[in-house]
PDB file of C-alpha atoms in Angstrom:
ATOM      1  CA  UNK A 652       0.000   0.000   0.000  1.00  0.00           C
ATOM      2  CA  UNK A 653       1.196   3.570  -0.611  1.00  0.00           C
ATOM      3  CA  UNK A 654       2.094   5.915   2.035  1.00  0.00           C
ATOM      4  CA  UNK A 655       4.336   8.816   3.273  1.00  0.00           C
ATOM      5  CA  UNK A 656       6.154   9.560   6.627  1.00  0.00           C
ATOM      6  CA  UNK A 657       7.044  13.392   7.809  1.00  0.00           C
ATOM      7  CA  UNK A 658       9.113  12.448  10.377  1.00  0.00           C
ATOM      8  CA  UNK A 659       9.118  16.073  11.859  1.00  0.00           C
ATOM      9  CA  UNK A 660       6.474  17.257  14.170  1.00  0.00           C
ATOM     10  CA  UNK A 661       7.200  21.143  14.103  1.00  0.00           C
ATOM     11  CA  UNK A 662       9.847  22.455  12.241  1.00  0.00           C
ATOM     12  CA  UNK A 663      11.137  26.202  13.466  1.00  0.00           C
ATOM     13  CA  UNK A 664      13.130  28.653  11.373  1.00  0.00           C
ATOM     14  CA  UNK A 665      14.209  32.456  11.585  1.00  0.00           C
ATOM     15  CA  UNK A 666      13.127  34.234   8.768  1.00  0.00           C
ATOM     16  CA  UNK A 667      15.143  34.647   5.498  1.00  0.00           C
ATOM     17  CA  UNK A 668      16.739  31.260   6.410  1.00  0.00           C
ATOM     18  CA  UNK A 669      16.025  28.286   4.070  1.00  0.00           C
ATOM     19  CA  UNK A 670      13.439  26.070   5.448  1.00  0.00           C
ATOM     20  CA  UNK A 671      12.452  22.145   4.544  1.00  0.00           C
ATOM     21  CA  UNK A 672       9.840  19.916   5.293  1.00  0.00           C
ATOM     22  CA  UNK A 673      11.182  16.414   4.983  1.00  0.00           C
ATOM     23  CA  UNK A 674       8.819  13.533   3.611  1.00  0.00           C
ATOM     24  CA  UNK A 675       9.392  10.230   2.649  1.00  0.00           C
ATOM     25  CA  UNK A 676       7.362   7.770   0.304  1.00  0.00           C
ATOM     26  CA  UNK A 677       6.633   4.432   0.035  1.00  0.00           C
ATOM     27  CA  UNK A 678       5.135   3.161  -3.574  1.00  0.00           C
ATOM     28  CA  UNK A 679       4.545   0.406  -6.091  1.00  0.00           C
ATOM     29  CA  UNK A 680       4.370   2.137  -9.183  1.00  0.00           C
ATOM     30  CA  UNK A 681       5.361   5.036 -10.521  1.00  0.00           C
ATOM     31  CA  UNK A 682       5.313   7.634  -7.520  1.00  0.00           C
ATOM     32  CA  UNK A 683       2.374  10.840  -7.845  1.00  0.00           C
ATOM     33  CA  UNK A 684       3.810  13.150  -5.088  1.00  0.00           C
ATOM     34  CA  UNK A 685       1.567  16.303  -3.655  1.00  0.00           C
ATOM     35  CA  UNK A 686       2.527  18.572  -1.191  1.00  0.00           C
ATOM     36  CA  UNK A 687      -0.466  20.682   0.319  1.00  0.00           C
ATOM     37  CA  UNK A 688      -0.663  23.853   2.799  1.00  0.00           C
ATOM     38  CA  UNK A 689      -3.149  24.679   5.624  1.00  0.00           C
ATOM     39  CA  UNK A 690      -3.237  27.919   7.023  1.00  0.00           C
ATOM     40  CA  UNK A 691      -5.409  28.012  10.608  1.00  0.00           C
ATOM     41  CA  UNK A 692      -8.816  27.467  10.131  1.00  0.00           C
ATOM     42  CA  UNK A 693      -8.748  26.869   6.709  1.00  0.00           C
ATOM     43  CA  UNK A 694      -8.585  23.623   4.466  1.00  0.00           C
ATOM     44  CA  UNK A 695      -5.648  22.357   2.360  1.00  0.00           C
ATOM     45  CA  UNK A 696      -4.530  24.608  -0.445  1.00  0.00           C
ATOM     46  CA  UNK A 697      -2.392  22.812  -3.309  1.00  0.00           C
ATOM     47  CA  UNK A 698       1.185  23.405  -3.498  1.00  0.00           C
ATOM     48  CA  UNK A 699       2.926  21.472  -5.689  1.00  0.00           C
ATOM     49  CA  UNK A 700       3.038  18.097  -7.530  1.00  0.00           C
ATOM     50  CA  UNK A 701       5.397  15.430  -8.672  1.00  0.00           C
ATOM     51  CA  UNK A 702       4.825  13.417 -11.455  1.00  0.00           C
ATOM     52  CA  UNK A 703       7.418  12.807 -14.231  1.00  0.00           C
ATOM     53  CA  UNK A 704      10.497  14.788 -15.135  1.00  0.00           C
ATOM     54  CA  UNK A 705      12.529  16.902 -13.691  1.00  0.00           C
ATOM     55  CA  UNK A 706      13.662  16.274 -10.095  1.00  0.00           C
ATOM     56  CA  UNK A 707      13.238  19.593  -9.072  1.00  0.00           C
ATOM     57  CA  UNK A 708       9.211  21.115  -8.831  1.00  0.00           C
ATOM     58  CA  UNK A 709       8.476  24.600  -8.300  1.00  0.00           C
ATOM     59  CA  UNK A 710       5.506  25.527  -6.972  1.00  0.00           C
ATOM     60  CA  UNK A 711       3.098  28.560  -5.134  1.00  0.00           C
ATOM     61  CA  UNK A 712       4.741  30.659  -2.834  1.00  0.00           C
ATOM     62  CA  UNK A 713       8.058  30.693  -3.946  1.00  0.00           C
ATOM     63  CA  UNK A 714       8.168  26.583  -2.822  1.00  0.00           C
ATOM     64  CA  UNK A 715       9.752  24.265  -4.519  1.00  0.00           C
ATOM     65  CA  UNK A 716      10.561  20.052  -4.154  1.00  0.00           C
ATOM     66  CA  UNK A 717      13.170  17.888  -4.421  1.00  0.00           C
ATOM     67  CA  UNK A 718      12.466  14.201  -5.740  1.00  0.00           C
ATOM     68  CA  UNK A 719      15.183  11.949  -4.956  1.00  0.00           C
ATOM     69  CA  UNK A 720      13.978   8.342  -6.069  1.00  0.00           C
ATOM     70  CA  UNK A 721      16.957   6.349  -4.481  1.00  0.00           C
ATOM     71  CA  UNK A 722      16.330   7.839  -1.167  1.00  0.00           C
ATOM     72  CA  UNK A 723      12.511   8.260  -1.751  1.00  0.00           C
ATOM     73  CA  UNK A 724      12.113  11.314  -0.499  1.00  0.00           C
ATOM     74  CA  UNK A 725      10.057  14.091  -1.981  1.00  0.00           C
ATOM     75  CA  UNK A 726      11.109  17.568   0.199  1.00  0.00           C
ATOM     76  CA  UNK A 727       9.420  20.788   0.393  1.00  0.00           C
ATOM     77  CA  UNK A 728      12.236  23.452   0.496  1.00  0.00           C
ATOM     78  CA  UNK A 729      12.056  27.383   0.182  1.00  0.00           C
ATOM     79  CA  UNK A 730      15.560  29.656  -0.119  1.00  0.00           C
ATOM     80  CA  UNK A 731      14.020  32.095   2.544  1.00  0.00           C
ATOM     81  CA  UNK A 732      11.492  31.633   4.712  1.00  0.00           C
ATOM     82  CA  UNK A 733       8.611  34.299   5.604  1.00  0.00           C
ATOM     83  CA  UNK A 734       6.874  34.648   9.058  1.00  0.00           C
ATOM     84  CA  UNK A 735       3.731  34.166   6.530  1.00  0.00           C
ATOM     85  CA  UNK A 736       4.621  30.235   5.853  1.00  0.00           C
ATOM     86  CA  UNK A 737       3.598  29.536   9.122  1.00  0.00           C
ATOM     87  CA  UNK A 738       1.213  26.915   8.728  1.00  0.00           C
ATOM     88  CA  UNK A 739       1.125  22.833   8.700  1.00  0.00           C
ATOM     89  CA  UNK A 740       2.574  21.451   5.534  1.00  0.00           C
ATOM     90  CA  UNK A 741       1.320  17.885   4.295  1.00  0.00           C
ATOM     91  CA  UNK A 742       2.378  15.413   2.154  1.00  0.00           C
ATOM     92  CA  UNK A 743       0.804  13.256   0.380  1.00  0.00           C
ATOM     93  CA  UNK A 744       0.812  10.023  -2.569  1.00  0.00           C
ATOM     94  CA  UNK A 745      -1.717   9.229  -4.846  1.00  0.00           C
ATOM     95  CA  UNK A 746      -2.694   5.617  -3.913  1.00  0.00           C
ATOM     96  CA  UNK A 747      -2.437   2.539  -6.424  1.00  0.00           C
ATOM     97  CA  UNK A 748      -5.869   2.030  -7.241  1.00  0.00           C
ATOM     98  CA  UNK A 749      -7.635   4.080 -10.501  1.00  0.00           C
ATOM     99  CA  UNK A 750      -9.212   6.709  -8.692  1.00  0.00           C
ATOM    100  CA  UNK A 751      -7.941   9.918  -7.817  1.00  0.00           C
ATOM    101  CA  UNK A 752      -7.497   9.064  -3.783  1.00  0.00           C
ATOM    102  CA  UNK A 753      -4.547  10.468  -2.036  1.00  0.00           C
ATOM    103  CA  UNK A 754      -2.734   8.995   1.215  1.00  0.00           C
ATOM    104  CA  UNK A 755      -1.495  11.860   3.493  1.00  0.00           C
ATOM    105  CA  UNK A 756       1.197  12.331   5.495  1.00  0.00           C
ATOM    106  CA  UNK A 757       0.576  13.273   9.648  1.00  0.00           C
ATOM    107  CA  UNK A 758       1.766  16.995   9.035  1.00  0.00           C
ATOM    108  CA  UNK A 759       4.420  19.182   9.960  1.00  0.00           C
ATOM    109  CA  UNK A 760       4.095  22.516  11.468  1.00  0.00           C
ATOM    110  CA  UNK A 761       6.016  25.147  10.376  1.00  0.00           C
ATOM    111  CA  UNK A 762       6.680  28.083  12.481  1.00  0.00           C
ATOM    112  CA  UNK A 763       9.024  30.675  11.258  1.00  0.00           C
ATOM    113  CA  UNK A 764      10.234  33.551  13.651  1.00  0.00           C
ATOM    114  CA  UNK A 765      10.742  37.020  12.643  1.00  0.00           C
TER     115      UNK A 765
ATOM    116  CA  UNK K 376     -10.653  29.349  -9.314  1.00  0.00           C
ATOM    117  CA  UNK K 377     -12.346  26.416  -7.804  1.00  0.00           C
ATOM    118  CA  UNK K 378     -14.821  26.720  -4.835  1.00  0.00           C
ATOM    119  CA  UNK K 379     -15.388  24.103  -2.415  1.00  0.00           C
ATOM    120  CA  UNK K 380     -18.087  25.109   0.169  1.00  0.00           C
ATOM    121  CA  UNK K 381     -19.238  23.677   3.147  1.00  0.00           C
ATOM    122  CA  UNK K 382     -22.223  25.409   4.734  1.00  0.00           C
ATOM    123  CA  UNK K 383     -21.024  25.103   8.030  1.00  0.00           C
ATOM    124  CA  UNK K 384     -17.837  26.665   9.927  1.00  0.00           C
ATOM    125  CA  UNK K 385     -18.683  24.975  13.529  1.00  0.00           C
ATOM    126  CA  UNK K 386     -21.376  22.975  14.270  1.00  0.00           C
ATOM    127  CA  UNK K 387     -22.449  21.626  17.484  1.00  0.00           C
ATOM    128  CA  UNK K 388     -24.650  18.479  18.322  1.00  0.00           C
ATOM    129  CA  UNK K 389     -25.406  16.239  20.677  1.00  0.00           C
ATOM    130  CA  UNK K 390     -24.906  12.218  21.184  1.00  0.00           C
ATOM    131  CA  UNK K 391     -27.172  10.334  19.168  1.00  0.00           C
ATOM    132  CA  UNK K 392     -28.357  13.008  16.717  1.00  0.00           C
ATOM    133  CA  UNK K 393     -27.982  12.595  13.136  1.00  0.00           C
ATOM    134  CA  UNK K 394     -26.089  14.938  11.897  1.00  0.00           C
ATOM    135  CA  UNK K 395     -25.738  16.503   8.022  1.00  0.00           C
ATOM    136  CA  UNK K 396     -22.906  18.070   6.803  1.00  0.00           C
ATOM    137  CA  UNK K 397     -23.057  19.515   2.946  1.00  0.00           C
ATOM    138  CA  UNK K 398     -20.182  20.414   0.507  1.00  0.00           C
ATOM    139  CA  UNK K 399     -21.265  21.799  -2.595  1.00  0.00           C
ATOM    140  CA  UNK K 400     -18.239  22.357  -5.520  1.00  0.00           C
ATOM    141  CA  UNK K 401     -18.971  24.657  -8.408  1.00  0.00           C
ATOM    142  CA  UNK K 402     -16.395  23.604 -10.922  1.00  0.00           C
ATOM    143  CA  UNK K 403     -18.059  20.264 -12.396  1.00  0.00           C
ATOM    144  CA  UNK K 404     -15.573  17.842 -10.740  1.00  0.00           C
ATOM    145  CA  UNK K 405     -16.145  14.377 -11.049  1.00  0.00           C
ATOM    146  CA  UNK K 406     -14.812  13.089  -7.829  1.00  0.00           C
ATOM    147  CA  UNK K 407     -15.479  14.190  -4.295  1.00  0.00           C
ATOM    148  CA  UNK K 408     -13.944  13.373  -0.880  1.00  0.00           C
ATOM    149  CA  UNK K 409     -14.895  13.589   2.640  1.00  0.00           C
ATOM    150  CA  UNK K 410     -12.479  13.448   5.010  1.00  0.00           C
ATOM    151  CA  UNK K 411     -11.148  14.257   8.735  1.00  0.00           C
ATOM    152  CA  UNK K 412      -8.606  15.664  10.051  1.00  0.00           C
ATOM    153  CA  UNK K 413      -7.162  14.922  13.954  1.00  0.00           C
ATOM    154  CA  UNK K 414      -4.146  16.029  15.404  1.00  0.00           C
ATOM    155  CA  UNK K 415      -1.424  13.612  14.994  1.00  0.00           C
ATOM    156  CA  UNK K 416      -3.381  11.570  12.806  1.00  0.00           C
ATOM    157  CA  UNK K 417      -3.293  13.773   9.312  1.00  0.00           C
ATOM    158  CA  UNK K 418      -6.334  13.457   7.140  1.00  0.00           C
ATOM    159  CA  UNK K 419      -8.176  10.401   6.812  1.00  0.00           C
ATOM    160  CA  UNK K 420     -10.611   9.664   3.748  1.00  0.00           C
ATOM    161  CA  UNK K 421     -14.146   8.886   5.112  1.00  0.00           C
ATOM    162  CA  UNK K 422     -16.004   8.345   1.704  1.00  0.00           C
ATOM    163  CA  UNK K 423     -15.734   9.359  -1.936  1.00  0.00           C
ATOM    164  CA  UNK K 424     -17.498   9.367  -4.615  1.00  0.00           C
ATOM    165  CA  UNK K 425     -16.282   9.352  -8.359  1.00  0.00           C
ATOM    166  CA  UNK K 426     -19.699  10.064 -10.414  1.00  0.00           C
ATOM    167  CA  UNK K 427     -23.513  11.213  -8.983  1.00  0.00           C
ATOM    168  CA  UNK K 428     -24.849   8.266  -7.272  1.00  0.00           C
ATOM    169  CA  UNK K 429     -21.883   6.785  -6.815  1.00  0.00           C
ATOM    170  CA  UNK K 430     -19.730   6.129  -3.467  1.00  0.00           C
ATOM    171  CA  UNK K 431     -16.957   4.174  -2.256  1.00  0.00           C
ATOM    172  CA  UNK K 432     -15.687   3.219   1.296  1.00  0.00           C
ATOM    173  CA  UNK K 433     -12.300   5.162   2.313  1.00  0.00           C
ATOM    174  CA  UNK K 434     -10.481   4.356   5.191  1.00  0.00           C
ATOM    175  CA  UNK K 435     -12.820   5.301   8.361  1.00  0.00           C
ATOM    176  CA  UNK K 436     -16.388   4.641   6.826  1.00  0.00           C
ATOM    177  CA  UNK K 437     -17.922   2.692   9.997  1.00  0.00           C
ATOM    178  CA  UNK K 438     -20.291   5.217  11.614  1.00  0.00           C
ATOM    179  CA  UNK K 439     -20.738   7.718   8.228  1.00  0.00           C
ATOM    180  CA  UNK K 440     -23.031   7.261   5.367  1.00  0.00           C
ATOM    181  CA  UNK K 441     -22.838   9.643   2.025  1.00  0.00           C
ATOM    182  CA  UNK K 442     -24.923  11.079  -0.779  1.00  0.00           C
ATOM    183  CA  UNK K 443     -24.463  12.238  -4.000  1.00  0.00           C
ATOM    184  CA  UNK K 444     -27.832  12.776  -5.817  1.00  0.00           C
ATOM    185  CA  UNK K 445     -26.372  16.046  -7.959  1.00  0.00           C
ATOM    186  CA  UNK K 446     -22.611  16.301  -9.205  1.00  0.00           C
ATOM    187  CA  UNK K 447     -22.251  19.542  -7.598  1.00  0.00           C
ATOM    188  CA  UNK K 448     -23.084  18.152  -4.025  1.00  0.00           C
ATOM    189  CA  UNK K 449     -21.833  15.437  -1.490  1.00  0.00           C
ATOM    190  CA  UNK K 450     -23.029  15.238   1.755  1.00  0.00           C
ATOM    191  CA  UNK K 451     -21.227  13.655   4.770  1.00  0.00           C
ATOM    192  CA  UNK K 452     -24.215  11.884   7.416  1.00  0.00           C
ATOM    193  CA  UNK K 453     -23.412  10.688  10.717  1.00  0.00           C
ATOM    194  CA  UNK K 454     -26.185   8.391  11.485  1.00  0.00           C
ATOM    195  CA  UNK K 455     -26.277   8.506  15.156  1.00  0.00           C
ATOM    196  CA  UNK K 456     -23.577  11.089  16.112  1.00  0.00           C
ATOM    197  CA  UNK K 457     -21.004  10.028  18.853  1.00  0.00           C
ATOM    198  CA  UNK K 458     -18.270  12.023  21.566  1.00  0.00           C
ATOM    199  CA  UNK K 459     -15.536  10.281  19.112  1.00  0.00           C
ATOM    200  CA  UNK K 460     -16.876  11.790  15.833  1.00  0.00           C
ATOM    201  CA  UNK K 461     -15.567  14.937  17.563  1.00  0.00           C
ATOM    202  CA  UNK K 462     -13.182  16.290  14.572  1.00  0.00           C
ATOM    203  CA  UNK K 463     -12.777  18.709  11.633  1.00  0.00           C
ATOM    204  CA  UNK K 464     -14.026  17.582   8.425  1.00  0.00           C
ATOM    205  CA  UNK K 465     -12.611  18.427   5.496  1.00  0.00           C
ATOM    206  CA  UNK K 466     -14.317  18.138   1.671  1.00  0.00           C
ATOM    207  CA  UNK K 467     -12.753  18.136  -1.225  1.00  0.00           C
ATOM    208  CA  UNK K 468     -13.055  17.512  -5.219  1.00  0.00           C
ATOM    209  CA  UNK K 469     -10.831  16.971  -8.301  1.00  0.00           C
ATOM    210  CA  UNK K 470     -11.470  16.625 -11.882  1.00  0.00           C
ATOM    211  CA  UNK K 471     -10.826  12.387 -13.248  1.00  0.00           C
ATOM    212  CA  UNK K 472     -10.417  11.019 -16.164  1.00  0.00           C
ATOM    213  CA  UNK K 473      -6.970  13.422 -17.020  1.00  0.00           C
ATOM    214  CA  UNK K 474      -4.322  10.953 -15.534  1.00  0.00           C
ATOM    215  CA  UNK K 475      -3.365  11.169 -11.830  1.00  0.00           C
ATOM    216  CA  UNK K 476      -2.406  14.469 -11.591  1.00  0.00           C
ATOM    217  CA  UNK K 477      -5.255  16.011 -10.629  1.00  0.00           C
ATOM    218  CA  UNK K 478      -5.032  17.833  -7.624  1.00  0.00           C
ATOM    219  CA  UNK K 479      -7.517  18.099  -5.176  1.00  0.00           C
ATOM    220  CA  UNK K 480      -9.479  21.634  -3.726  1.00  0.00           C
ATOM    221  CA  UNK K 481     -10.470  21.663  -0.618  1.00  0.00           C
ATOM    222  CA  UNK K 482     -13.248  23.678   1.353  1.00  0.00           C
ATOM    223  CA  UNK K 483     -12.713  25.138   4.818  1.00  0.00           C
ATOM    224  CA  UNK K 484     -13.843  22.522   6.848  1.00  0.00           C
ATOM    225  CA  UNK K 485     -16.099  22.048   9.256  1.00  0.00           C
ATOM    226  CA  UNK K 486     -15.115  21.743  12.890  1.00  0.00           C
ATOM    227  CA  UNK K 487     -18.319  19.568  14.356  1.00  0.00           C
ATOM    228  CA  UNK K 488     -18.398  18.921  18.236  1.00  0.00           C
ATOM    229  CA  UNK K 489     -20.595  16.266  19.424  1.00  0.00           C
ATOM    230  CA  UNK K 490     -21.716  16.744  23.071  1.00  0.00           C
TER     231      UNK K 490
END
């Protein structure tokens, strides 16, 4: 079965340092990656995706992810960080069957400090 | 842009009640999701549904029952509401049918307590 690990709770950075949120994968298949941003009392807004190509994915926001299939990882990074990314950051893989379900990650919370 | 709505922010009800919660999507999406969303635990799917009339069982369906009688709408029903069903639900929709890329949009959630 498919599924993804953030092994950080919280993650804290000062801002204009480069943040990442780690995640890890586990597939059969070819690997459909998301990563997804919710901002407090909201619901999840779409970041970024993975699907074929280039290793690196840009994104909203200035965010951007690394897929490393070796490792099978799939981080969120961002070369400076804003007090405004504070928010919880998830993960997620698109599972094996042929609808569109996804499998999320637990979260990570972000808090950058100004 | 898409727009996921869920006509309620909070909602409070009591043990044994059953208890509606709507999601209507205006961008002619296909599939739909329930879900909810507990600290520590991420999102979990409840139900979706991939055409009107349609639903499959996600992960947590035991106590939830869904309906989709209009593409635009899915709604989420708790048959006889419990202190554990305490949570945020989250809707959401994506287009099918284009490969697996389709992301999903989300509403705002509803945060239901159940007294």
């Amino acid at each position: 079965a498919q599924s993804v690990a953030q092994p950080e709770d919280q993650v804290n950075v000062a801002e204009g340092n480069p943040l990442t949120v780690k995640c890890t994968y586990s597939v059969s298949g070819n690997p459909y990656l998301f990563w997804y941003v919710q901002y407090p009392n909201r619901g999840l807004q779409f970041l970024l995706k993975y699907i074929t190509g280039d290793n690196l994915v840009k994104g909203s926001y200035g965010f951007e992810a690394e897929f490393n299939k070796s490792q099978t990882s799939f981080h969120l990074k961002k070369p400076s960080a804003l007090v405004s990314d504070s928010a919880l950051y998830f993960c997620a893989v698109r599972d094996g069957t042929g609808f569109q379900k996804l499998v999320f990650g637990t979260g990570t919370r972000l808090l950058v400090s100004p | 842009d898409v727009k996921v709505t869920q006509s309620s922010r909070y909602l409070v009800k009591r043990t044994g009640e059953k208890v509606f919660l709507e999601c209507v999507q205006d961008m002619d999406h296909e599939n739909m999701f329930w879900y909810r969303q507990d600290p520590g635990l991420g999102l979990r799917l409840i139900y979706f549904s991939y055409d009107v009339k349609m639903k499959e069982k996600g992960d947590i369906p035991e106590g939830y029952s869904v309906s989709r009688e209009k593409k635009e709408r899915f709604s989420l029903i708790l048959e006889s509401a419990s202190t554990n069903q305490t949570s945020m639900y989250l809707c959401a929709s994506s287009l099918s049918g284009r490969g697996p890329d389709q992301p999903q949009h989300f509403g705002d959630g509803t945060r239901l307590s159940i007294l």
